[in-house]
GROMACS .gro file of C-alpha atoms in nm:
model
  116
    1UNK     CA    1  11.247  11.816   3.052
    2UNK     CA    2  11.496  11.998   3.300
    3UNK     CA    3  11.230  12.289   3.344
    4UNK     CA    4  11.002  12.029   3.451
    5UNK     CA    5  11.178  11.823   3.648
    6UNK     CA    6  11.322  12.152   3.850
    7UNK     CA    7  10.941  12.259   3.885
    8UNK     CA    8  10.913  11.927   4.073
    9UNK     CA    9  11.178  11.929   4.260
   10UNK     CA   10  11.034  12.263   4.390
   11UNK     CA   11  10.718  12.138   4.514
   12UNK     CA   12  10.885  11.883   4.668
   13UNK     CA   13  11.114  12.078   4.841
   14UNK     CA   14  10.792  12.281   4.942
   15UNK     CA   15  10.569  11.990   5.066
   16UNK     CA   16  10.914  11.832   5.243
   17UNK     CA   17  10.924  12.179   5.469
   18UNK     CA   18  10.526  12.177   5.570
   19UNK     CA   19  10.565  11.821   5.610
   20UNK     CA   20  10.809  11.935   5.872
   21UNK     CA   21  10.627  12.133   6.039
   22UNK     CA   22  10.373  11.915   6.100
   23UNK     CA   23  10.553  11.687   6.194
   24UNK     CA   24  10.789  11.943   6.397
   25UNK     CA   25  10.434  12.049   6.631
   26UNK     CA   26  10.324  11.690   6.690
   27UNK     CA   27  10.674  11.661   6.851
   28UNK     CA   28  10.597  11.968   7.070
   29UNK     CA   29  10.226  11.840   7.179
   30UNK     CA   30  10.371  11.500   7.160
   31UNK     CA   31  10.641  11.645   7.431
   32UNK     CA   32  10.436  11.856   7.638
   33UNK     CA   33  10.168  11.582   7.666
   34UNK     CA   34  10.488  11.404   7.800
   35UNK     CA   35  10.566  11.673   8.038
   36UNK     CA   36  10.221  11.718   8.172
   37UNK     CA   37  10.169  11.363   8.226
   38UNK     CA   38  10.489  11.361   8.440
   39UNK     CA   39  10.352  11.607   8.632
   40UNK     CA   40  10.061  11.479   8.678
   41UNK     CA   41  10.217  11.114   8.807
   42UNK     CA   42  10.466  11.305   9.004
   43UNK     CA   43  10.146  11.450   9.149
   44UNK     CA   44   9.953  11.123   9.251
   45UNK     CA   45  10.253  10.978   9.394
   46UNK     CA   46  10.247  11.294   9.635
   47UNK     CA   47   9.894  11.234   9.748
   48UNK     CA   48   9.951  10.890   9.767
   49UNK     CA   49  10.203  10.932   9.980
   50UNK     CA   50   9.983  11.115  10.149
   51UNK     CA   51   9.718  10.874  10.225
   52UNK     CA   52   9.975  10.652  10.333
   53UNK     CA   53  10.145  10.886  10.605
   54UNK     CA   54   9.686  10.955  10.721
   55UNK     CA   55   9.633  10.564  10.695
   56UNK     CA   56  10.019  10.514  10.935
   57UNK     CA   57   9.893  10.770  11.157
   58UNK     CA   58   9.536  10.643  11.204
   59UNK     CA   59   9.680  10.308  11.264
   60UNK     CA   60   9.853  10.438  11.564
   61UNK     CA   61   9.542  10.625  11.708
   62UNK     CA   62   9.391  10.298  11.689
   63UNK     CA   63   9.667  10.141  11.818
   64UNK     CA   64   9.679  10.368  12.098
   65UNK     CA   65   9.362  10.342  12.177
   66UNK     CA   66   9.336   9.954  12.219
   67UNK     CA   67   9.581  10.030  12.444
   68UNK     CA   68   9.409  10.236  12.652
   69UNK     CA   69   9.089  10.041  12.631
   70UNK     CA   70   9.260   9.729  12.760
   71UNK     CA   71   9.420   9.868  12.994
   72UNK     CA   72   9.073  10.076  13.123
   73UNK     CA   73   9.005   9.730  13.097
   74UNK     CA   74   9.241   9.569  13.305
   75UNK     CA   75   9.115   9.824  13.580
   76UNK     CA   76   8.788   9.732  13.607
   77UNK     CA   77   8.921   9.369  13.697
   78UNK     CA   78   9.095   9.488  13.926
   79UNK     CA   79   8.905   9.707  14.057
   80UNK     CA   80   8.641   9.433  14.056
   81UNK     CA   81   8.811   9.217  14.251
   82UNK     CA   82   8.923   9.453  14.467
   83UNK     CA   83   8.524   9.524  14.614
   84UNK     CA   84   8.481   9.169  14.608
   85UNK     CA   85   8.697   9.077  14.834
   86UNK     CA   86   8.640   9.432  15.021
   87UNK     CA   87   8.260   9.244  15.051
   88UNK     CA   88   8.401   8.891  15.156
   89UNK     CA   89   8.416   8.704  14.841
   90UNK     CA   90   8.795   8.531  14.875
   91UNK     CA   91   8.794   8.339  14.489
   92UNK     CA   92   9.024   8.469  14.330
   93UNK     CA   93   9.255   8.419  14.622
   94UNK     CA   94   9.115   8.061  14.692
   95UNK     CA   95   9.155   8.010  14.329
   96UNK     CA   96   9.540   8.085  14.383
   97UNK     CA   97   9.608   7.857  14.721
   98UNK     CA   98   9.435   7.566  14.551
   99UNK     CA   99   9.673   7.584  14.257
  100UNK     CA  100  10.028   7.532  14.401
  101UNK     CA  101  10.288   7.794  14.272
  102UNK     CA  102  10.243   7.672  13.906
  103UNK     CA  103   9.915   7.764  13.923
  104UNK     CA  104   9.947   8.108  14.086
  105UNK     CA  105  10.148   8.187  13.842
  106UNK     CA  106   9.913   8.143  13.545
  107UNK     CA  107   9.579   8.275  13.714
  108UNK     CA  108   9.794   8.524  13.812
  109UNK     CA  109   9.914   8.630  13.442
  110UNK     CA  110   9.595   8.553  13.316
  111UNK     CA  111   9.390   8.887  13.510
  112UNK     CA  112   9.717   9.063  13.566
  113UNK     CA  113   9.826   9.008  13.239
  114UNK     CA  114   9.981   9.352  13.122
  115UNK     CA  115   9.845   9.606  13.446
  116UNK     CA  116  10.232   9.614  13.615
   0.00000   0.00000   0.00000
C-alpha cells in the first residue's frame, strides 16, 4: 500500500510540474499580449494626438482664410463706394446725412465694420 501511495504521489508530482509549466507558458503569453496591447494603445494615442493637431492647424488656416475673405469683401465694398462717389452717386453720403449722428454711426459701422 505504501508503494502504491508513493507511486500516486510521484505521478501527481509529475502531473503538477507539467501543469505548472503549462500555466507559466500561458502567463508568459498573457503578459506578452498585454505588453503588445499597451504598445498598440500608445501608438493609437499618438496618432489621435497628431490628427487633433492637424485639425487645429486646418481650423486656424480656415479662420485665416475667412478673415482674408472678409477683408477683401470689405475692400471691394469700399472701392465700389468710392467708384459710385466718383461717378456722382452720393447715396451713402445722403443716407449718412439724413440719419443724424446715431444713424451715421450705425451706417458707418455696418458698412465698414472691421475695416479700420
